[in-house]
CSV table of C-alpha atoms in Angstrom, one decimal:
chain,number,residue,atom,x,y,z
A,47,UNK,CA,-139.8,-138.1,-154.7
A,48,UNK,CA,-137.1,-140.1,-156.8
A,49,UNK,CA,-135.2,-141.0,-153.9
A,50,UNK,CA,-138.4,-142.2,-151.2
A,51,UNK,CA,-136.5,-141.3,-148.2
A,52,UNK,CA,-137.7,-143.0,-145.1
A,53,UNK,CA,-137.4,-139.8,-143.1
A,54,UNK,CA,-137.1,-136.0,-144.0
A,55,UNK,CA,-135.1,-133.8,-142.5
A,56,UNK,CA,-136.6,-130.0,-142.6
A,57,UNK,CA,-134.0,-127.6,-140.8
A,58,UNK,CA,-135.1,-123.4,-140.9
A,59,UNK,CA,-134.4,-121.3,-141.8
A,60,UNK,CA,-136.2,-120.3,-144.0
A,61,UNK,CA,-138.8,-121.1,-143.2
A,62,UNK,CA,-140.2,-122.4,-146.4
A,63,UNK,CA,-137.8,-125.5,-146.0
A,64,UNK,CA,-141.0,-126.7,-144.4
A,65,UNK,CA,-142.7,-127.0,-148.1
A,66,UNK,CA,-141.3,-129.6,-149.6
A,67,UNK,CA,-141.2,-132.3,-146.5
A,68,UNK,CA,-145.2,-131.5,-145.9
A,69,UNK,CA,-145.6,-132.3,-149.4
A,70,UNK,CA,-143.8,-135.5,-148.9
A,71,UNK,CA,-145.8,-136.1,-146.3
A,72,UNK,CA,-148.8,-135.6,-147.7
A,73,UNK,CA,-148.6,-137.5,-150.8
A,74,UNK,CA,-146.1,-140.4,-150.2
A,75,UNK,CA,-146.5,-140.2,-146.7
A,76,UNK,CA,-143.0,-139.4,-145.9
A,77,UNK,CA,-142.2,-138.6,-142.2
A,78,UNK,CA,-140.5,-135.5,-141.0
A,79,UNK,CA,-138.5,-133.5,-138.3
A,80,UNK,CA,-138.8,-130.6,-138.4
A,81,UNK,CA,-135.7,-128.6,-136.8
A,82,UNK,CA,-135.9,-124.9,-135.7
A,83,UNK,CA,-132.6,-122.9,-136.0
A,84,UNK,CA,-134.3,-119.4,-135.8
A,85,UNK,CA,-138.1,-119.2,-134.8
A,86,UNK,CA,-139.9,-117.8,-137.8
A,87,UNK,CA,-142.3,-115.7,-138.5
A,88,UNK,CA,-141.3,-114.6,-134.4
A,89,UNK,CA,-137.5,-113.7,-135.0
A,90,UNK,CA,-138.1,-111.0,-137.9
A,91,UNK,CA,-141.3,-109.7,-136.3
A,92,UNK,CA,-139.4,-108.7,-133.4
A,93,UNK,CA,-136.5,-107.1,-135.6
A,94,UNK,CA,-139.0,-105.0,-137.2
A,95,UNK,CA,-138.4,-106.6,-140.6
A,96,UNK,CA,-141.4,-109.2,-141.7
A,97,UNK,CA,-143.6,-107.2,-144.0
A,98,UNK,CA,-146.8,-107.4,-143.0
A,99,UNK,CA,-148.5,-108.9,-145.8
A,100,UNK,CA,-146.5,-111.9,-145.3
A,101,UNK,CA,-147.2,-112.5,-141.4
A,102,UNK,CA,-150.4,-114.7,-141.9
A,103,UNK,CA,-148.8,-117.5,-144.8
A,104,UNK,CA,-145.6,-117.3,-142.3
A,105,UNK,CA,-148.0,-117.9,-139.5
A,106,UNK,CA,-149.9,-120.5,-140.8
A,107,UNK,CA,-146.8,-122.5,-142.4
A,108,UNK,CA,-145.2,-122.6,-138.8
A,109,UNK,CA,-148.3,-123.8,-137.6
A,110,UNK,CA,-149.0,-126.3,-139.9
A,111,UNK,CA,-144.9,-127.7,-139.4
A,112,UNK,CA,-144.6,-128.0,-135.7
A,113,UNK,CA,-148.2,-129.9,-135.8
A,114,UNK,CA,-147.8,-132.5,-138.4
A,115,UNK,CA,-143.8,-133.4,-138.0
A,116,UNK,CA,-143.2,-136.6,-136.5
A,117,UNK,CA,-140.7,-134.5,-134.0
A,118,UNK,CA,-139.4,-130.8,-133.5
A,119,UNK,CA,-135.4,-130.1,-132.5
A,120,UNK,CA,-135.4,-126.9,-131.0
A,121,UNK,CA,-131.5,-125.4,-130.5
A,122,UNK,CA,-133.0,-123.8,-127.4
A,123,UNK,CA,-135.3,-123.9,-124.8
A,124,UNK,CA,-137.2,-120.4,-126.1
A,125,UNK,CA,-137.5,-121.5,-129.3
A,126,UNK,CA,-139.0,-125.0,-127.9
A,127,UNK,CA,-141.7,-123.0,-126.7
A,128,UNK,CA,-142.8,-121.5,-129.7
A,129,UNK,CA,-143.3,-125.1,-131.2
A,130,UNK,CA,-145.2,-126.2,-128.5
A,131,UNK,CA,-147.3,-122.7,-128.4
A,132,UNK,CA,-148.0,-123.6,-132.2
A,133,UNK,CA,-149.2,-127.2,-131.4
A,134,UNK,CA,-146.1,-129.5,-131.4
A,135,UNK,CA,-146.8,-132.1,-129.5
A,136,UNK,CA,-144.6,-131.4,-125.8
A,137,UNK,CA,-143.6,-135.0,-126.0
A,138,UNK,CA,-142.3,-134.7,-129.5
A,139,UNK,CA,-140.3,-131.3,-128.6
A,140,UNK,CA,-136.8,-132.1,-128.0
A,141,UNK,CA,-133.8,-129.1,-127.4
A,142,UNK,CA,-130.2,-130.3,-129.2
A,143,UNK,CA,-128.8,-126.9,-129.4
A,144,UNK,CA,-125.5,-125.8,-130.9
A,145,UNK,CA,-122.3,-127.6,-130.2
A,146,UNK,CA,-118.4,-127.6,-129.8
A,147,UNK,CA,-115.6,-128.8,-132.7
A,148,UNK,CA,-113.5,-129.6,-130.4
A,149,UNK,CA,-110.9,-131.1,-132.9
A,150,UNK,CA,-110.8,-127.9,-134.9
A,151,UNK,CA,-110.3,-125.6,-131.9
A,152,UNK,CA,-108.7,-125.8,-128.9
A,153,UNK,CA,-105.5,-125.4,-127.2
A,154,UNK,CA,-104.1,-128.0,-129.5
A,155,UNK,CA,-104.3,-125.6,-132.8
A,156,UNK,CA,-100.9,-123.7,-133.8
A,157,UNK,CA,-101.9,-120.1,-133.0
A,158,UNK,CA,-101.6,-117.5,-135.7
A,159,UNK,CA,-101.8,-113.4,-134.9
A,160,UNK,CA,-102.2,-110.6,-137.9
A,161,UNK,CA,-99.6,-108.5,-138.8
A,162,UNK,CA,-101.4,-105.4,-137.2
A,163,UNK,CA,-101.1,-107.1,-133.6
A,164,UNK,CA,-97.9,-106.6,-131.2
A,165,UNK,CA,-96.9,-109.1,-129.4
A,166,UNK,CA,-98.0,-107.1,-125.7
A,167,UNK,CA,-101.4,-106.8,-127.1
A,168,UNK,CA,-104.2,-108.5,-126.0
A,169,UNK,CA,-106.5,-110.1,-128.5
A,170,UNK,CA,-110.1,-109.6,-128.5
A,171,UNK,CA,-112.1,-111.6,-131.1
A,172,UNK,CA,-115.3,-112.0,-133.1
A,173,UNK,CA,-115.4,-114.0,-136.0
A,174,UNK,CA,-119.2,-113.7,-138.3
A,175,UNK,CA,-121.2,-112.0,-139.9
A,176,UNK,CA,-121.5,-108.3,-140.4
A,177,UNK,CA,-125.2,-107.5,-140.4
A,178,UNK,CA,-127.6,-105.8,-138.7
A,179,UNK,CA,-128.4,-108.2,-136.3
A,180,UNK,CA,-124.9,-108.5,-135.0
A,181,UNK,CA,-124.8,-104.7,-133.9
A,182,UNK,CA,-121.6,-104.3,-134.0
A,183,UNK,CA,-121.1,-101.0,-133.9
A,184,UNK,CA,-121.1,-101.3,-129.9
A,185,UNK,CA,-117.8,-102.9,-130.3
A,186,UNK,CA,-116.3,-99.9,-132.3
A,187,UNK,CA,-118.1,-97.4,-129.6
A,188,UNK,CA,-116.2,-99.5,-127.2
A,189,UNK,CA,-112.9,-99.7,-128.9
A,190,UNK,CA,-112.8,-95.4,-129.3
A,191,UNK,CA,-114.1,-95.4,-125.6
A,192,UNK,CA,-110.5,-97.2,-124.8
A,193,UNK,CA,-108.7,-95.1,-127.2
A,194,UNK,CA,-109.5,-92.0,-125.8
A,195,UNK,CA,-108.6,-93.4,-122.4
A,196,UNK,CA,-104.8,-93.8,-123.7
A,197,UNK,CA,-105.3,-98.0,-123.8
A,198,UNK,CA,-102.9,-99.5,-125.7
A,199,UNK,CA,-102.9,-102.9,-124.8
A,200,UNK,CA,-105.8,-104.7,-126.3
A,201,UNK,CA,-106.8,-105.1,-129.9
A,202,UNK,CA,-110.0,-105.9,-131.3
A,203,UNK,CA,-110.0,-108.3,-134.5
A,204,UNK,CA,-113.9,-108.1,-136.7
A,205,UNK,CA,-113.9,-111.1,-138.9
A,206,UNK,CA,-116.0,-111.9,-141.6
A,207,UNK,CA,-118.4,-109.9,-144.2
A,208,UNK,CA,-122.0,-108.7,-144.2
A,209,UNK,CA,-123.9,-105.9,-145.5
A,210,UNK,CA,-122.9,-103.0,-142.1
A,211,UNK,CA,-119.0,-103.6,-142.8
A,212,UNK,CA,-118.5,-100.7,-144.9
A,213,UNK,CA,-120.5,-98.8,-142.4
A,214,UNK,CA,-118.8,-100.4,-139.8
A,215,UNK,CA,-114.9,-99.6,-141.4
A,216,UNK,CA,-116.8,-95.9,-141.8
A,217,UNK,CA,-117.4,-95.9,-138.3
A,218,UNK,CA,-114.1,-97.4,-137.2
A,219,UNK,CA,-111.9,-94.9,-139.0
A,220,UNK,CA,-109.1,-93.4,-137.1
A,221,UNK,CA,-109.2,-96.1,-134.4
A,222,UNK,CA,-105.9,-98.2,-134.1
A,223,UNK,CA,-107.2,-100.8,-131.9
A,224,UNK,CA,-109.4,-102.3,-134.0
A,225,UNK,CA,-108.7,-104.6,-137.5
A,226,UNK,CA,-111.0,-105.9,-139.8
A,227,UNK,CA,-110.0,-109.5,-141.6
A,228,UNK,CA,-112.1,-111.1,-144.4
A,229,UNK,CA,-114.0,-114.0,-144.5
A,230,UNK,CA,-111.6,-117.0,-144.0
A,231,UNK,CA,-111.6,-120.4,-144.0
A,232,UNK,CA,-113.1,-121.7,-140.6
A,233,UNK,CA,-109.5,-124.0,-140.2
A,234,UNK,CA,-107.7,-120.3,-140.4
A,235,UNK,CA,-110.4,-118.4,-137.8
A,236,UNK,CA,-109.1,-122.0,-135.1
A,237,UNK,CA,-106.0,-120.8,-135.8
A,238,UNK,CA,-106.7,-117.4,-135.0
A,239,UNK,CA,-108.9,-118.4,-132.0
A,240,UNK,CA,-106.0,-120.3,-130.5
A,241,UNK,CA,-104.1,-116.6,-131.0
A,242,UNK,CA,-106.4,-114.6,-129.4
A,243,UNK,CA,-107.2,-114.6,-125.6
A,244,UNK,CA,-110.7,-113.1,-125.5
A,245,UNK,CA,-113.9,-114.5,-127.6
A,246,UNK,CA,-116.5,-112.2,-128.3
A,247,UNK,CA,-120.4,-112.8,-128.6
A,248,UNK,CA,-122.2,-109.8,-129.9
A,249,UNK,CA,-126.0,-109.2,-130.8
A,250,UNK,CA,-128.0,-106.1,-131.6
A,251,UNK,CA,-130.4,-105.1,-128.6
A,252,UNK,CA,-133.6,-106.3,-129.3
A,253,UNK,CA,-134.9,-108.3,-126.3
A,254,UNK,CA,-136.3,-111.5,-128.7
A,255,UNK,CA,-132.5,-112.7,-128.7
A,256,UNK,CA,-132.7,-113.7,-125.0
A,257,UNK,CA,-134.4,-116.8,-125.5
A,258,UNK,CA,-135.1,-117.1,-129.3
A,259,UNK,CA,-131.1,-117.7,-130.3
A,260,UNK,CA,-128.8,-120.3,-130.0
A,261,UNK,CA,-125.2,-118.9,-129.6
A,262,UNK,CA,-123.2,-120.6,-132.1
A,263,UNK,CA,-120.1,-118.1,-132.2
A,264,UNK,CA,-120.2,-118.8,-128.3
A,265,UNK,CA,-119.8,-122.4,-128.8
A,266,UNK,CA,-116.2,-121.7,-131.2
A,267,UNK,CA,-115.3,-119.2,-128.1
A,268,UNK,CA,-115.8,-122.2,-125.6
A,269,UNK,CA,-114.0,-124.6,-127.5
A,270,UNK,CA,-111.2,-122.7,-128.2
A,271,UNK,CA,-110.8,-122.3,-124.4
A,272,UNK,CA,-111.3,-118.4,-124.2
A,273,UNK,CA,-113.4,-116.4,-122.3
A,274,UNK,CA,-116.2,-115.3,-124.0
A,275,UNK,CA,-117.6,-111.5,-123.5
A,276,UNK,CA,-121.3,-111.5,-124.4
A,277,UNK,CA,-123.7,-108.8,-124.7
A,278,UNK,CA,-127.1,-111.4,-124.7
A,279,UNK,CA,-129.2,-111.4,-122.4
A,280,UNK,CA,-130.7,-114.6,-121.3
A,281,UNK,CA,-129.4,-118.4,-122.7
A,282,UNK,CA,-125.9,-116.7,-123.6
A,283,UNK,CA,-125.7,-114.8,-120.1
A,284,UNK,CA,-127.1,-117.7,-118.4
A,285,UNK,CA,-124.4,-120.2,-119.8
A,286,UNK,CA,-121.6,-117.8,-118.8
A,287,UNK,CA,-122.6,-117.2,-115.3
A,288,UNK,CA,-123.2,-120.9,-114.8
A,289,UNK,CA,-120.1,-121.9,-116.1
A,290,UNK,CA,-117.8,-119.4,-114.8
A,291,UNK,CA,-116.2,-118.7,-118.3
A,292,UNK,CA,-116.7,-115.4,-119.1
A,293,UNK,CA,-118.7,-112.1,-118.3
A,294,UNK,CA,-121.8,-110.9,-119.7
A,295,UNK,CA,-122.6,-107.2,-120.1
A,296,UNK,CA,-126.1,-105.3,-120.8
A,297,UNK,CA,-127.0,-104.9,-124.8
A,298,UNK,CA,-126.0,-101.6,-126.0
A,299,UNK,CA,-124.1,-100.7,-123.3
A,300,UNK,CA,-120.4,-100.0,-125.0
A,301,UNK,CA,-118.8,-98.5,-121.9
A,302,UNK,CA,-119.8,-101.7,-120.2
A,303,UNK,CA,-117.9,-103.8,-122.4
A,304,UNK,CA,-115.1,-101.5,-122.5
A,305,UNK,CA,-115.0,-102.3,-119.0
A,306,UNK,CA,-115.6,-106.3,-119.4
A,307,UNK,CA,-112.6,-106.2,-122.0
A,308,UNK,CA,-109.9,-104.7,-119.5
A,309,UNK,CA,-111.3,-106.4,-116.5
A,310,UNK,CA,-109.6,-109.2,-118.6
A,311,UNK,CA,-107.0,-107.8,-120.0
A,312,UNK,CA,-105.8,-106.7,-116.6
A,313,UNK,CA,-106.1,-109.6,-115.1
A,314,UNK,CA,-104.4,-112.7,-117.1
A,315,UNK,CA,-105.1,-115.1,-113.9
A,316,UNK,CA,-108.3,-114.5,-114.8
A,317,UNK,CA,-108.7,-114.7,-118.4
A,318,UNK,CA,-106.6,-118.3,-117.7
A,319,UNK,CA,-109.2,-119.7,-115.4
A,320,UNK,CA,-112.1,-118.7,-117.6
A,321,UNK,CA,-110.5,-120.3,-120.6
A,322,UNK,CA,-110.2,-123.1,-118.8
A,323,UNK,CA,-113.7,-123.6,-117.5
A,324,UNK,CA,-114.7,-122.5,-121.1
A,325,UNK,CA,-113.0,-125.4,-122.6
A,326,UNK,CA,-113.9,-128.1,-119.7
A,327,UNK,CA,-117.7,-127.1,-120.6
A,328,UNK,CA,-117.3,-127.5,-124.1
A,329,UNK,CA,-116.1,-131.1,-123.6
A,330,UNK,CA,-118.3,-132.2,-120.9
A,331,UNK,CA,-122.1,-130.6,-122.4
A,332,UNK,CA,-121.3,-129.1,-125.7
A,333,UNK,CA,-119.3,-131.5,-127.4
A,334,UNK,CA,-121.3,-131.7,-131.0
A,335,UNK,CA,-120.4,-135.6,-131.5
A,336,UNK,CA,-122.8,-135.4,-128.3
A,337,UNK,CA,-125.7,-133.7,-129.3
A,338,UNK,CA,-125.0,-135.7,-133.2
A,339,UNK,CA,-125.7,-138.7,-131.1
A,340,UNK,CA,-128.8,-137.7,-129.5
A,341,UNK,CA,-130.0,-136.3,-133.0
A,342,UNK,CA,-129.4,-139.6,-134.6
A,343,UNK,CA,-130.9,-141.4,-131.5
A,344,UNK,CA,-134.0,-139.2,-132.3
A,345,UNK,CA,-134.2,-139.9,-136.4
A,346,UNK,CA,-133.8,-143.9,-135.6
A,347,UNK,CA,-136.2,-143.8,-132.8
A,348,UNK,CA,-138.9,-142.7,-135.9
A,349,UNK,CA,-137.7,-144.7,-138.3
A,350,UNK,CA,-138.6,-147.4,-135.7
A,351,UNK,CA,-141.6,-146.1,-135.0
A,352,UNK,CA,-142.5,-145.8,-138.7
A,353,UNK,CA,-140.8,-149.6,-139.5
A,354,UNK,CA,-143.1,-150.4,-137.0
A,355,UNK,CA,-146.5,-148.5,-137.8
A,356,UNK,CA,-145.9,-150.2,-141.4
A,357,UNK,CA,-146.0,-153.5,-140.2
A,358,UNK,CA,-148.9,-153.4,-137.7
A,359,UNK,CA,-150.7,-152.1,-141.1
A,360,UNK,CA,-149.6,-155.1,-143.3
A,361,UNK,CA,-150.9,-157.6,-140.5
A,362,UNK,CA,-154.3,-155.5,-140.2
A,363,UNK,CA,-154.4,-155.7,-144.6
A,364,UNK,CA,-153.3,-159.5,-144.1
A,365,UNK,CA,-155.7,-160.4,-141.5
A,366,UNK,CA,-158.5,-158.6,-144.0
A,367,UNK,CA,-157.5,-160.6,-146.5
């Protein structure tokens, strides 16, 4: 209220970041776009999380959001369509999904590879969060099924922190072909992209993934020029097939990936290729200075609008007058 922006920016979740621009709106009159990240209260419903007594305020405040912004961003098609099934206008529904730093990764970055990894071993990769709905634990099902096959030439690297990781170590123990790394700084995990020669996606298997997330570690996978593994159905399978950069494999399904993983490792021709379809799709469709453009091509085209709205009303006020 001290600043009187021109426009409001309102970018979930949570959710509740909704609050504060409909209160701007509806006292100063402050536009807003609203931008969906993850599709609330739809997202935790399906995971089995949202308490109940919560659903209808949840429900209501989405609502109310996608119907009075002045536009809603939507990083993916699904998640478009739960604005529009909540009263966005269609024509005020744009999709500007996740993009590619393609300065900070690519082939261009000095590669750097952990102590624990030989220099025959083939790097696998997933760099996030360590939470539920990651479901990593397929990985480490994966890695043993390897292990007890006698593979000794691939290595699977967990980055990152999140409340399953001391399950997840639990669950890992006695397995030499996997390593867990901390957080780090996003600079060190290009670095460690540009060491590694596979990129992996993972999500837990609950089908409201398909269409209701936008694959962001996917995105650092294609800019880096890997191939990515993914185990998501729908917009992350889709973009794999269609680009020829990597293979996707059923949710759950660790002996699936097992087999993904040394399809590649087996076959460097292959991994090369895929890499470098990754990294030709990351420039031509996902660069982010791309989709940054069309998002501030969209603010200025309301801030027009508005400019414009303001003015008609000051002729209408003058001609009263």
């Amino acid at each position: 209220f001290r600043l009187r922006p021109d426009l409001v920016v309102a970018s979930s979740t949570p959710l509740t970041v909704a609050l504060p621009a409909l209160l701007a709106k509806a006292i100063s009159g402050i536009p807003f776009i609203f931008e969906i990240r993850d599709p609330w209260p739809e997202l935790p419903r399906a995971m089995g999380v949202l308490p109940k007594p919560f659903t209808p305020v949840l429900e209501a405040l989405a609502n109310l959001a996608c119907r009075q912004a002045e536009a809603v961003v939507a990083l993916s098609e699904g998640m478009a369509e739960t604005a529009r099934a909540r009263g966005a206008d269609p024509a005020r529904v744009q999709v500007i999904g996740n993009g590619c730093d393609l300065d900070l990764f690519g082939p261009h970055i000095a590669p750097w590879r952990p102590a624990e990894a030989t220099a025959w071993e083939v790097l696998a990769l997933y760099a996030g969060a360590h939470g539920r709905a990651n479901g990593l634990g397929v990985v480490l099902e994966a890695a043993r099924i390897l292990a007890e096959q006698g593979e000794r030439r691939l290595r699977i690297l967990l980055v990152g922190e999140g409340a399953e990781k001391t399950a997840l170590i639990k669950q890992a123990r006695g397995l030499q072909n996997v390593t867990f790394l901390p957080p780090m700084p996003k600079r060190d995990v290009a670095r460690l992209f540009a060491g590694s020669q596979i990129a992996l996606h993972i999500l837990a298997d609950c089908p409201a993934f398909a269409e209701w997330t936008a694959p962001n570690k996917l995105m650092d996978g294609l800019a880096a020029g890997l191939p990515v593994i993914s185990n998501a159905p729908g917009v992350a399978a889709r973009l794999l097939a269609e680009g020829g950069c990597g293979i996707a494999v059923p949710p759950g399904d660790a002996a699936g990936l097992a087999a993904a993983l040394m399809s590649l490792v087996e076959n460097p021709a292959r991994r090369e290729a895929m890499g470098q379809a990754a990294r030709g799709l990351a420039v031509r469709r996902y660069d982010r200075r791309l989709l940054a453009a069309r998002f501030v091509g969209l603010v200025e085209s309301i801030a027009q609008e508005q400019a414009s709205l303001a003015h008609s009303r000051l002729l209408a006020i003058s001609g009263k007058g």
